[in-house]
Coordinates of C-alpha atoms in Angstrom, one line a residue:
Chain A
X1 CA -0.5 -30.2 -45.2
X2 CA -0.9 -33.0 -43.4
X3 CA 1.6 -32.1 -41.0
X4 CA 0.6 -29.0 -40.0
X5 CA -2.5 -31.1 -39.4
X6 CA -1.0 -33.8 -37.3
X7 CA 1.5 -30.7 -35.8
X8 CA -0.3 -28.1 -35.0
X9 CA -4.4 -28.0 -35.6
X10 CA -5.2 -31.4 -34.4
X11 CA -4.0 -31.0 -30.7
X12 CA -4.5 -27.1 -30.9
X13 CA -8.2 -28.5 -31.5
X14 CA -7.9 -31.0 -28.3
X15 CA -6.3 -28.1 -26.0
X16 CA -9.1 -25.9 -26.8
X17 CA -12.1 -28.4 -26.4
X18 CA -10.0 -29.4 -23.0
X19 CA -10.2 -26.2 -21.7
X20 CA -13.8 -25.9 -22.8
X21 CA -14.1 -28.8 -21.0
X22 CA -12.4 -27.3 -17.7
X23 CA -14.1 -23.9 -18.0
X24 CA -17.5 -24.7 -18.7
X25 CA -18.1 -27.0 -15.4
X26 CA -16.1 -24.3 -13.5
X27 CA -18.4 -21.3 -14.4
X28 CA -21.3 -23.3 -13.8
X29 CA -20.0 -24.1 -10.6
X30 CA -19.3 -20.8 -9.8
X31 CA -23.0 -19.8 -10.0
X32 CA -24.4 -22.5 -8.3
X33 CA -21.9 -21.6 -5.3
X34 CA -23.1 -18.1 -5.1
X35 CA -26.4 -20.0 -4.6
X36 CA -25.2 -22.3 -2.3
X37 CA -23.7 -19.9 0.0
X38 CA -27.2 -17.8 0.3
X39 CA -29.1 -21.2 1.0
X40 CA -26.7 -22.2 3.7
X41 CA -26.4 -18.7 5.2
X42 CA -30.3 -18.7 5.4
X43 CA -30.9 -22.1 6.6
X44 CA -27.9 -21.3 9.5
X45 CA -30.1 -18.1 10.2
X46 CA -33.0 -19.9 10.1
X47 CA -34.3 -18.5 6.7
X48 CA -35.3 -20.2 3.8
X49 CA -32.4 -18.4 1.3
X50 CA -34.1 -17.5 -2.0
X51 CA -36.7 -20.0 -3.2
X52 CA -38.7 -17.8 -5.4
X53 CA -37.0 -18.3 -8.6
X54 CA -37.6 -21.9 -10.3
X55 CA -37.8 -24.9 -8.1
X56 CA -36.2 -24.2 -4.6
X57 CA -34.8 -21.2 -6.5
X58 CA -32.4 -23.5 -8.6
X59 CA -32.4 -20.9 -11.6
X60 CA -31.3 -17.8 -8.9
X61 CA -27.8 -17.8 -10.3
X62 CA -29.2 -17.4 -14.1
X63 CA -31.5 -14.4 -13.3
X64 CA -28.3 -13.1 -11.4
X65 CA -26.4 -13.3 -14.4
X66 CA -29.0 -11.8 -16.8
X67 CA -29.6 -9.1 -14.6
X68 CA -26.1 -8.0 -14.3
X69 CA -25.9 -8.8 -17.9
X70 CA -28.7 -6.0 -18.7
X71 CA -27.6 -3.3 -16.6
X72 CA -25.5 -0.1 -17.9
X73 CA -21.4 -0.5 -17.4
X74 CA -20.8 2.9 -15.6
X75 CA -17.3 4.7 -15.6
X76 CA -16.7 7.3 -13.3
X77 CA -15.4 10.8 -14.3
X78 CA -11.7 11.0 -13.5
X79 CA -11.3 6.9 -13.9
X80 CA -8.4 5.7 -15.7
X81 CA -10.2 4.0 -17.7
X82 CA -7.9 1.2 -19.3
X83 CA -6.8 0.3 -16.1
X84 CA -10.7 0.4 -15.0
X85 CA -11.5 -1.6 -17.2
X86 CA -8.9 -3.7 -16.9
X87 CA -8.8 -4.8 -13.8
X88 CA -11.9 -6.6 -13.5
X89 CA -10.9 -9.3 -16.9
X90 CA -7.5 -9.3 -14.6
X91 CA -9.0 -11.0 -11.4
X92 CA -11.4 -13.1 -13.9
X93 CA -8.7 -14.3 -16.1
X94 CA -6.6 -15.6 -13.3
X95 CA -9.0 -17.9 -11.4
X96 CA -9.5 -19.3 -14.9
X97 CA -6.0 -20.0 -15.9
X98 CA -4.9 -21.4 -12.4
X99 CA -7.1 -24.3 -13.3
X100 CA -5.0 -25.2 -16.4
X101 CA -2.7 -27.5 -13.8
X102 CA -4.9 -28.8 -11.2
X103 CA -5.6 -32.9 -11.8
X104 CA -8.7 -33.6 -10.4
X105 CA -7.8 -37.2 -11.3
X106 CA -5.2 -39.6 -12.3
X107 CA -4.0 -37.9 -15.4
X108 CA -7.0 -35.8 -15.7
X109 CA -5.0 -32.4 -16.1
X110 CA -4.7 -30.0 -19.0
X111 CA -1.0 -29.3 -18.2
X112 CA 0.9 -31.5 -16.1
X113 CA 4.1 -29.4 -15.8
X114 CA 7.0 -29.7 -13.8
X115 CA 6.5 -26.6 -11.1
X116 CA 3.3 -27.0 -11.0
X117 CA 2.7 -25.5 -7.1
X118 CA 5.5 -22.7 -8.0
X119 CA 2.7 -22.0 -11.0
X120 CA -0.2 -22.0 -8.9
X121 CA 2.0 -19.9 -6.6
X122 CA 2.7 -17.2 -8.9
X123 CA -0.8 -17.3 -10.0
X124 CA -2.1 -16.5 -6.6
X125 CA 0.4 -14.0 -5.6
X126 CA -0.8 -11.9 -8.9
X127 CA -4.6 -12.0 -7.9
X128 CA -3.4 -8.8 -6.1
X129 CA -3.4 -6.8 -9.6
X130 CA -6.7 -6.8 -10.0
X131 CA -7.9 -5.2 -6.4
X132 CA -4.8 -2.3 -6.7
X133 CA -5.6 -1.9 -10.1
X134 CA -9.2 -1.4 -9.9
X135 CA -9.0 0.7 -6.8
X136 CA -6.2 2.8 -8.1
X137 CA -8.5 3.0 -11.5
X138 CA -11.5 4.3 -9.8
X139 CA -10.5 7.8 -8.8
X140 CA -12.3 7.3 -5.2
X141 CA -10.9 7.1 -1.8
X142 CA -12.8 4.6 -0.8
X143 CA -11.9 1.9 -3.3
X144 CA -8.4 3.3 -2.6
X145 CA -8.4 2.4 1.0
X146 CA -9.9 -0.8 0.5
X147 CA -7.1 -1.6 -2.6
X148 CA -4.4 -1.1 -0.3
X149 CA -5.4 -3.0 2.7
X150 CA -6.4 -5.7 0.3
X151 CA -2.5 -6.1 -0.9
X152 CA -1.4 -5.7 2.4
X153 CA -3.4 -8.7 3.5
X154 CA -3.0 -10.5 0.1
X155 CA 1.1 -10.1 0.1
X156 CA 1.8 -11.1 3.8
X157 CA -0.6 -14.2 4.1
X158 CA 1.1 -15.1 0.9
X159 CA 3.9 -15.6 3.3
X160 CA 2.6 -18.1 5.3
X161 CA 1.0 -20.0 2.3
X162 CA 4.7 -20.1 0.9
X163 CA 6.6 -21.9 3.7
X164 CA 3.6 -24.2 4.2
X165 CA 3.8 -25.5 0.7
X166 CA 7.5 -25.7 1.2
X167 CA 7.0 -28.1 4.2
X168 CA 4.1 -29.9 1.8
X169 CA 7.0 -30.1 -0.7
X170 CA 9.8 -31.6 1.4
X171 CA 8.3 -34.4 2.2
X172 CA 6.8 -35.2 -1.5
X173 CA 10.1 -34.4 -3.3
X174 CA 8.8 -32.6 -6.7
X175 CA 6.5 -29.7 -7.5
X176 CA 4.3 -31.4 -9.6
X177 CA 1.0 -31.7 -8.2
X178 CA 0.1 -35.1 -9.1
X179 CA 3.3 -36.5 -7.5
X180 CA 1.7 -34.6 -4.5
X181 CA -1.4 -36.7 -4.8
X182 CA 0.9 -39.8 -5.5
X183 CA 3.2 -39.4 -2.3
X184 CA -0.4 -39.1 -0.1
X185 CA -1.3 -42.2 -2.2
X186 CA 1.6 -44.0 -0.8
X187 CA 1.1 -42.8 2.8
X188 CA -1.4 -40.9 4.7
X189 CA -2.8 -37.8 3.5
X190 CA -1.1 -35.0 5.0
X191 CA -3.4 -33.7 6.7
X192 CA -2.2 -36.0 8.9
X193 CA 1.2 -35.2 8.7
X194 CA 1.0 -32.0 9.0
X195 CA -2.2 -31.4 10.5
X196 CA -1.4 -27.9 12.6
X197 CA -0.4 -26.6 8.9
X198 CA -3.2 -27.7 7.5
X199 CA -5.8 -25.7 9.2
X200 CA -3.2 -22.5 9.0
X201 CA -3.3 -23.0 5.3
X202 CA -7.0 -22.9 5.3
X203 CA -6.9 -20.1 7.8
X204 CA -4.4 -18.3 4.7
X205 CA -6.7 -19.2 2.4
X206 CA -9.6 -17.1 3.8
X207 CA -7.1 -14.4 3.8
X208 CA -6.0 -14.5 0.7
X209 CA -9.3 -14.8 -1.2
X210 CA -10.8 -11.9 1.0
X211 CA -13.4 -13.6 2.5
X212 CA -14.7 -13.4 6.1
X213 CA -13.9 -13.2 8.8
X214 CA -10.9 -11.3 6.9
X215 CA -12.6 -9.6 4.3
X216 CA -11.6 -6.1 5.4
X217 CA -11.0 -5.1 1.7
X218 CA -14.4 -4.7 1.3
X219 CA -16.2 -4.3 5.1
X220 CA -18.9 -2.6 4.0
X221 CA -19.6 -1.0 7.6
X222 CA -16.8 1.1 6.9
X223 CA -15.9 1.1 3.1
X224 CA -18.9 1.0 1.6
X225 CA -18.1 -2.1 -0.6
X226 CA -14.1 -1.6 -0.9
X227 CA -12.1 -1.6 -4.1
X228 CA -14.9 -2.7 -6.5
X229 CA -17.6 0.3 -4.8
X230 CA -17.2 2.0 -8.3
X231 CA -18.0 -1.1 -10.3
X232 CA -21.1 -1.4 -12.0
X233 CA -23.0 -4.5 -14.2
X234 CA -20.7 -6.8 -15.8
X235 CA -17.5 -4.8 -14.8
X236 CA -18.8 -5.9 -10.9
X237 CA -19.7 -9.6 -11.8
X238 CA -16.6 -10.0 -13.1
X239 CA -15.2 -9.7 -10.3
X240 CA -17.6 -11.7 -8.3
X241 CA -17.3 -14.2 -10.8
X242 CA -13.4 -13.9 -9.9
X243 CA -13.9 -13.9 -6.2
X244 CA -16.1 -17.0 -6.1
X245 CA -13.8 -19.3 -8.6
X246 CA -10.6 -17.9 -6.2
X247 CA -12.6 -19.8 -3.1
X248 CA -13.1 -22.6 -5.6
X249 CA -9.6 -22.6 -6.5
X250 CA -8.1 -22.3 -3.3
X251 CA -10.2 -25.3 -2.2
X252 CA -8.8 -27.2 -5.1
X253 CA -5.3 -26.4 -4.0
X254 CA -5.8 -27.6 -0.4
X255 CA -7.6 -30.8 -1.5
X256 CA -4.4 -31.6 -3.7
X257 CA -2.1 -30.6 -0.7
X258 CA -3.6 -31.8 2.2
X259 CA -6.7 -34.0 1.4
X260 CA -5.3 -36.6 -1.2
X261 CA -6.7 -34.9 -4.2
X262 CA -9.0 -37.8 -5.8
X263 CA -7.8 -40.4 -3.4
X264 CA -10.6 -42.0 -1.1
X265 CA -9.9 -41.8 2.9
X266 CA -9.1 -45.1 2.8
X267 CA -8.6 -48.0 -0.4
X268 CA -10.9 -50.0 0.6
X269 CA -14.5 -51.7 -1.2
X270 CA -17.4 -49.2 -1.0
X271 CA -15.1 -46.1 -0.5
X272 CA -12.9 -47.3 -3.9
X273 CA -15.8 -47.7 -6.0
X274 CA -16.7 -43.8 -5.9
X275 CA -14.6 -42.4 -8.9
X276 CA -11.7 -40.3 -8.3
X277 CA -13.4 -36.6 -9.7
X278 CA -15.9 -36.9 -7.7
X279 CA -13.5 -37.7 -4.4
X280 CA -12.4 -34.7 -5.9
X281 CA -15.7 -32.8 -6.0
X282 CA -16.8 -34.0 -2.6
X283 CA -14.0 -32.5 -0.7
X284 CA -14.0 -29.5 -2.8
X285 CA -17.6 -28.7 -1.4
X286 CA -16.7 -30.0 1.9
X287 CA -14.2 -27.1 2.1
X288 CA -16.4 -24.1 0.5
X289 CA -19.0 -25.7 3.3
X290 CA -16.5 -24.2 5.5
X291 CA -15.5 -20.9 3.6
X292 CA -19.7 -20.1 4.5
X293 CA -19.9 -21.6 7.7
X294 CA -16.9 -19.2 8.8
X295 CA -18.7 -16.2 6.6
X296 CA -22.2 -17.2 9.4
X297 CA -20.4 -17.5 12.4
X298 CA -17.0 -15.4 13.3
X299 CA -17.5 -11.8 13.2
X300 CA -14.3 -9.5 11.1
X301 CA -11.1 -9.2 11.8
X302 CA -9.9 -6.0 13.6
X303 CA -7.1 -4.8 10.7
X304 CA -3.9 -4.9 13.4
X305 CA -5.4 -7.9 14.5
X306 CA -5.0 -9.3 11.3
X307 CA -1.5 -8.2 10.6
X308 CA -0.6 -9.8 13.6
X309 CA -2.1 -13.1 13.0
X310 CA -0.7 -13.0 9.7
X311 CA 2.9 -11.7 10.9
X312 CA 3.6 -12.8 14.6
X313 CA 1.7 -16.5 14.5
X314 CA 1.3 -17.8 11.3
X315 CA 5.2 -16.7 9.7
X316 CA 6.7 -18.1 13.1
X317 CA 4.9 -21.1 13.2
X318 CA 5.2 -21.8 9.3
X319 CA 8.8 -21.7 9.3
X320 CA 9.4 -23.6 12.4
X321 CA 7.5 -26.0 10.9
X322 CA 9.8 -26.3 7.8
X323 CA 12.6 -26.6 10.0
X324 CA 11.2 -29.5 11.9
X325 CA 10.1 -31.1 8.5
X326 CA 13.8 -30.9 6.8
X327 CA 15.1 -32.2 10.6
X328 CA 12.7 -35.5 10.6
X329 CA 13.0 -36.1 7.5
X330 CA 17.0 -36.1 7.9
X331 CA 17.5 -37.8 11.0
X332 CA 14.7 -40.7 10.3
X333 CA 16.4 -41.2 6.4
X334 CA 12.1 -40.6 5.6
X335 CA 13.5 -38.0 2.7
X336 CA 12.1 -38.5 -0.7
X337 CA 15.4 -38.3 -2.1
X338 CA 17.3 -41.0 -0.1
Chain B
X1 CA 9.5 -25.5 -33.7
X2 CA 7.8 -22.5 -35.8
X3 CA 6.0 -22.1 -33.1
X4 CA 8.5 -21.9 -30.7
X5 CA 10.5 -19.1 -32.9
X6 CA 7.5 -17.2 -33.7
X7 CA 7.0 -17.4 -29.6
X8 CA 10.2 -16.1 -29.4
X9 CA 9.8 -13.2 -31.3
X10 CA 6.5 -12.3 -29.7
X11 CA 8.0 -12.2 -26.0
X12 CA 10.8 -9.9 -27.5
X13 CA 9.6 -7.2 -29.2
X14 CA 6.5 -7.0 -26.4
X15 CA 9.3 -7.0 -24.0
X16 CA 11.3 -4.2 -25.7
X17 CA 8.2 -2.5 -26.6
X18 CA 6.6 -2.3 -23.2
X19 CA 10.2 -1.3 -21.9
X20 CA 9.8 1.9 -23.8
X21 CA 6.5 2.3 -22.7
X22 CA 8.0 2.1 -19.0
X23 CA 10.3 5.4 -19.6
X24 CA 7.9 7.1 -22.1
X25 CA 4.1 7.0 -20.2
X26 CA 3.4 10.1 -18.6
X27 CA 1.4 8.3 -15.2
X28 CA 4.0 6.9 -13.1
X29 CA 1.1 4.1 -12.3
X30 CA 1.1 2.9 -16.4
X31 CA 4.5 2.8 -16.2
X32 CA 4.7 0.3 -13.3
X33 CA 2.1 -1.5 -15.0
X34 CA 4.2 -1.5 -18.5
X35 CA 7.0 -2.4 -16.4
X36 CA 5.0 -5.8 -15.0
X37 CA 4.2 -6.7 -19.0
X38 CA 8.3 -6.5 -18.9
X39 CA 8.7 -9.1 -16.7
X40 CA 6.2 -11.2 -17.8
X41 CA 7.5 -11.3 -21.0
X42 CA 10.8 -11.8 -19.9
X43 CA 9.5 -15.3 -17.5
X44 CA 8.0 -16.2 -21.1
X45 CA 11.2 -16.2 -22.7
X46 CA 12.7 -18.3 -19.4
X47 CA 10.1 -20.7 -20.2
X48 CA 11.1 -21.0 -24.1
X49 CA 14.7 -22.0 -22.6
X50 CA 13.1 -24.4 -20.7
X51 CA 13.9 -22.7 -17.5
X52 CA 10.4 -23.0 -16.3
X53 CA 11.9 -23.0 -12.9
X54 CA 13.5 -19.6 -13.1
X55 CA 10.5 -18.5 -15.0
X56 CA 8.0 -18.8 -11.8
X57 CA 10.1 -18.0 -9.6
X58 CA 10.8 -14.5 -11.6
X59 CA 7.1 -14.0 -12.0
X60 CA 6.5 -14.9 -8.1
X61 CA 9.4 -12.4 -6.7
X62 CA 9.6 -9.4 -9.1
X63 CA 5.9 -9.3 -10.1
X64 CA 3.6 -10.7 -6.9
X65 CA 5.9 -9.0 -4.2
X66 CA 8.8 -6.2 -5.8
X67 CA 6.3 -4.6 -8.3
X68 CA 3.6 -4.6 -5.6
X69 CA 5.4 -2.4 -3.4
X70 CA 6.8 -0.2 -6.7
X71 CA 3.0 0.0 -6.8
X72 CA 2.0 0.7 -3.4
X73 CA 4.8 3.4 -3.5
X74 CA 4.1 4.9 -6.5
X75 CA 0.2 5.4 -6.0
X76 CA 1.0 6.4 -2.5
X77 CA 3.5 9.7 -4.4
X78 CA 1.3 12.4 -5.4
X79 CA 3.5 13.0 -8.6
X80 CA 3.2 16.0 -10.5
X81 CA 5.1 14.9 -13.4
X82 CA 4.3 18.5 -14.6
X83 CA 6.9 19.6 -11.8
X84 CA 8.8 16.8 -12.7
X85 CA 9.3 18.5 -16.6
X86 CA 10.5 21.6 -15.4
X87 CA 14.0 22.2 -15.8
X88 CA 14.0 19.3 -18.2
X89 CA 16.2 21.4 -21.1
X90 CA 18.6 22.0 -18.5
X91 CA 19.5 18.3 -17.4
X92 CA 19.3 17.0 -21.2
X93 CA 22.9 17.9 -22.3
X94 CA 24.4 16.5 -19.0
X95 CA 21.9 13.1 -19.4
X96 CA 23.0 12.9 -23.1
X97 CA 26.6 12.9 -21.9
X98 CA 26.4 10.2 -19.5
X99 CA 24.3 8.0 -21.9
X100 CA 26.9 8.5 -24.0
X101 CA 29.8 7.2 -22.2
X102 CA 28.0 4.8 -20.6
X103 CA 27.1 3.2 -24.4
X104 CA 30.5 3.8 -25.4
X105 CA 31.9 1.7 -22.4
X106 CA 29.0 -1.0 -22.6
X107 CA 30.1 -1.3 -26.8
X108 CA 34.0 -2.1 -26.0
X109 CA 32.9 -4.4 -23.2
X110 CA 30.9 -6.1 -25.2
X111 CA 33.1 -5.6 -28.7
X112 CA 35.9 -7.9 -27.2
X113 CA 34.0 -10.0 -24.8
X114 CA 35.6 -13.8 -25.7
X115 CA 34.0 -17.2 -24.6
X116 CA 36.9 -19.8 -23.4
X117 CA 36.8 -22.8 -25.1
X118 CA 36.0 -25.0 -21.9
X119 CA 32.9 -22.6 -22.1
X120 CA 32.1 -22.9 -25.2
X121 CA 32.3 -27.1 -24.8
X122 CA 29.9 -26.3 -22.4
X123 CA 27.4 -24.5 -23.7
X124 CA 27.4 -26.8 -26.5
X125 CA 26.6 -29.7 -24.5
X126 CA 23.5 -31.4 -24.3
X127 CA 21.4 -30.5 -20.8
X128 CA 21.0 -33.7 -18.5
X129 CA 17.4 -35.3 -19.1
X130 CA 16.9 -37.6 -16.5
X131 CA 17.0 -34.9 -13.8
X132 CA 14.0 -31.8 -13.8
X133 CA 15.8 -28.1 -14.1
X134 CA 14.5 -27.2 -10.7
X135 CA 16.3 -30.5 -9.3
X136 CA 19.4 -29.5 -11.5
X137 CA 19.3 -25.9 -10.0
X138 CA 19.3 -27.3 -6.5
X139 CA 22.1 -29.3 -6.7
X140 CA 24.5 -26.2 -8.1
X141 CA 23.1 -23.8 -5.2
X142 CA 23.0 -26.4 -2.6
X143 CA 26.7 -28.5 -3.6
X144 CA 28.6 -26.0 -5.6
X145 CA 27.8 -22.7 -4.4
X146 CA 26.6 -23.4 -1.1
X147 CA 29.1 -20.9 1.2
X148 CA 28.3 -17.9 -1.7
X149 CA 24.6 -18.5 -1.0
X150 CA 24.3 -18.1 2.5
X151 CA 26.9 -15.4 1.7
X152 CA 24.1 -13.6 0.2
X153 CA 21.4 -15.1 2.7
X154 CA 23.8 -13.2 5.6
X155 CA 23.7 -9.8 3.5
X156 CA 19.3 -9.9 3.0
X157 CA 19.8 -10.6 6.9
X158 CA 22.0 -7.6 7.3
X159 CA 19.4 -5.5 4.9
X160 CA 16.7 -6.3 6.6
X161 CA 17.9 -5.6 10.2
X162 CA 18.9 -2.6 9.0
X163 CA 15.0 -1.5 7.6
X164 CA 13.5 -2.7 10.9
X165 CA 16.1 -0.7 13.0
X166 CA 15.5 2.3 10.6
X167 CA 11.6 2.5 10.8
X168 CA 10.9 0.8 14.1
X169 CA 11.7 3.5 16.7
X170 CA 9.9 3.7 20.4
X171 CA 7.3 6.2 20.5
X172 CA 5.8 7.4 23.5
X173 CA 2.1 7.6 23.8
X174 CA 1.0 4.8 21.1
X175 CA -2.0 2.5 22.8
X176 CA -0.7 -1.3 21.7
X177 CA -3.0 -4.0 22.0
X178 CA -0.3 -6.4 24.4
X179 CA -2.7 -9.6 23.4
X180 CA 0.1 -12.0 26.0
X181 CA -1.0 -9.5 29.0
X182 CA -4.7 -10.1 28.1
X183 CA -4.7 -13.3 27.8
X184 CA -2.7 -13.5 31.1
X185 CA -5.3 -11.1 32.9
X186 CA -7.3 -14.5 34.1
X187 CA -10.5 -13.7 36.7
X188 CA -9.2 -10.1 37.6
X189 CA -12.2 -7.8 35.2
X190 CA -13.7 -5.2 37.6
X191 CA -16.3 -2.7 37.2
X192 CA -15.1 0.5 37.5
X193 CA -17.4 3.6 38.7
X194 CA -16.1 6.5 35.8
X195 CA -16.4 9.7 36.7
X196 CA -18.0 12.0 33.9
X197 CA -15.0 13.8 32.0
X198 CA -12.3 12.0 34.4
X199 CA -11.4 8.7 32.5
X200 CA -9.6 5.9 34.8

């Protein structure tokens, strides 16, 4: 008995409360963004954003939610509906589980596994499912069209995100991302190093998690709303849910990769004293800053034009970059491994 | 270790069950979809080897990029798999046939299949710990079997040549945006008097 206590329910009990611990912030995070990004989009149109709800509107997000939470779940005629239905808890559940290995400090990381970037990896390239599912499900052209430009998008900027992180990766040596953070500890973050990379990875980012200016999966001018046009209630706020913690997510990852993770610019007195999650926190919201400042100011993406960003500039100039990594790093003995 | 073994058995029989699924549901779509479950359970039972390495990199290629396009393709199909029935009693003795054989051949392939002892030595032996599997994987592709795997590198190369050539063919008449002369253009934009129904 006591065993199976020290075994199994003891640390089964730890894991769950740390996820609690993980998810909890997240989602509340996830609202308040939602509310950040209207506040900032007003102020840069010189509006004042919504302000009627609670004090400067600080309890928008929670009427939000209640509202969505109240309204009838439709499914169209014609749906598939296990797939309908499915795809929304699909996008939802994988901007949760990403989180499960991202160290926001020292240690401070639910799983610190060994392939950690190839998990975050295969976690981002399967964020597609839930767009082709749900426009597939839906039984309507236009969530069809906007399903299948979405995984056209999705899959080739994956591309570019790939041989970035492999250039990331040569010069850190492992795939776990706190030796990422450990290697930027030891010399300058790498945004430094690889500074044209860094704003193409961003650049991907936007890509990947369908926001403007490349958010043709869902340009309402022309789609209506895109794959999730059928989606109704909690069904849609699942997937806005989804969406938002993707951009949170995604800023995560490029705060590990390029930005030092919890490390201050530089180890000196008043910049050390700040702790490390909140380094972490600050350049998180630093970088959504930028997901709504590009969402105010560049207009869409022509679709070709977007292909050929994707294709023709950012795949070229990725993988010459990991060639030129792997050569410096040879020819200057700078390799992890030597 | 329970845990592990009871792990085990989950992946399994959700593998082997969602592999029927794949031949047996009727929507081509499901069937993809049953198909992903397969792989995902199979990266699970990577993972119970401790093969997490092979395990992401199984989930990355075959689900986020091959079943995609299985996907893509498959919604794209208007299938009929009413059409798709007809003339099904017909093929069934000639399919039973095959299957046959085929499980016959797979059976004595199988029935006398013999370890060598220097394999055997080598299964038995205990993995190396100081090194991470993905670090161990490197070194076999990278030292051992470097000349096979840019063997294979050469034949994707070939393959994918050979799709581009296939599907990229000059057609007359397409309007391409050519973003090199644009940008080239410099101070030369004019205004242009159009003549009603003549175009430039």
């Amino acid at each position: 008995m006591a065993e199976l206590w020290e075994g199994y329910l003891w640390p089964g009990i730890i894991i769950v409360a740390q996820i609690v611990a993980i998810v909890l912030p997240l989602l509340v995070a996830v609202a308040y963004l939602t509310l950040m990004e209207r506040k900032i989009i007003g102020a840069m149109q010189m509006r004042r954003g919504p302000n009627v709800v609670g004090p400067w509107g600080l309890l928008q997000p929670l009427a939000d939610g209640v509202k969505l939470f109240m309204k009838e779940t439709v499914i169209p005629t014609g749906a598939s509906r296990a797939v309908f239905l499915m795809a929304p808890m699909v996008t939802f559940f994988l901007a949760l589980i990403a989180w499960a290995v991202i160290p926001v400090n020292e240690g401070w990381v639910l799983s610190d596994i060994n392939v950690g970037v190839m998990y975050l990896f295969a976690i981002s390239s399967l964020g597609v499912y839930g767009i082709i599912m749900a426009g597939w499900a839906s039984n309507s052209r236009y969530a069809f069209l906007g399903a299948m430009r979405s995984a056209a998008q999705m899959v080739s900027y994956e591309v570019a995100m790939g041989l970035i992180i492999i250039s990331v990766l040569l010069t850190v040596g492992s795939l776990n991302l706190s030796d990422i953070v450990h290697a930027q500890q030891k010399s300058v973050w790498f945004l430094v190093i690889h500074f044209p990379m860094a704003i193409m990875f961003f650049i991907s980012t936007l890509a990947e998690t369908n926001r403007h200016p490349f958010d043709l999966p869902e340009a309402e001018a022309e789609l209506v709303s895109g794959y999730n046009v059928e989606y109704s209630a909690m069904t849609f706020a699942l997937f806005f849910l989804g969406e938002y913690a993707n951009m949170i997510l995604m800023s995560g990852i490029t705060t590990i990769l390029f930005l030092g993770g919890w490390l201050p610019p530089i180890d000196i007195a008043p910049l050390n004293w700040i702790p490390g999650p909140l380094w972490f926190i600050i350049k998180v919201v630093a970088l959504l800053f930028v997901f709504v400042w590009a969402r105010a100011a560049f207009p869409r993406y022509r679709y070709d034009q977007l292909m050929r960003l994707g294709w023709k500039v950012f795949l070229p100039a990725s993988l010459g970059w990991v060639v030129l990594t792997a050569a410096v790093l040879q020819f200057t003995g700078w390799s992890p491994w030597n | 270790m329970i845990i592990a073994g009871l792990a085990f058995y989950l992946f399994a029989i959700i593998a082997v069950a969602a592999a029927v699924m794949v031949i047996t549901a009727r929507n081509p779509v499901h069937s993809v979809l049953w198909l992903i479950l397969v792989f995902f359970n199979a990266a699970g039972l990577f993972l119970l080897l401790q093969a997490e390495f092979l395990a992401m990199t199984l989930v990355v290629v075959y689900v986020g990029a091959v079943a995609v396009l299985f996907l893509f393709v498959v919604m794209m199909l208007d299938l009929n798999t009413q059409v798709l029935r007809e003339g099904l009693a017909e093929y069934v003795p000639l399919g039973a046939v095959i299957g046959l054989i085929l499980l016959v051949e797979i059976a004595t392939v199988g029935g006398s299949w013999l370890l060598s002892p220097e394999m055997e030595q080598v299964r038995g032996a205990v993995a190396r710990t100081d090194i991470t599997n993905t670090q161990a994987l490197g070194n076999l592709i990278y030292t051992d079997y470097v000349y096979l795997f840019q063997a294979a590198g050469l034949v994707l190369l070939v393959a994918m040549i050979g799709s581009i050539m296939l599907t990229h063919r000059v057609r007359p008449g397409v309007k391409k945006q050519k973003v090199a002369e644009q940008l080239a253009r410099g101070r030369t934009v004019e205004v242009k008097k159009v003549p009603t129904r003549g175009g430039i």
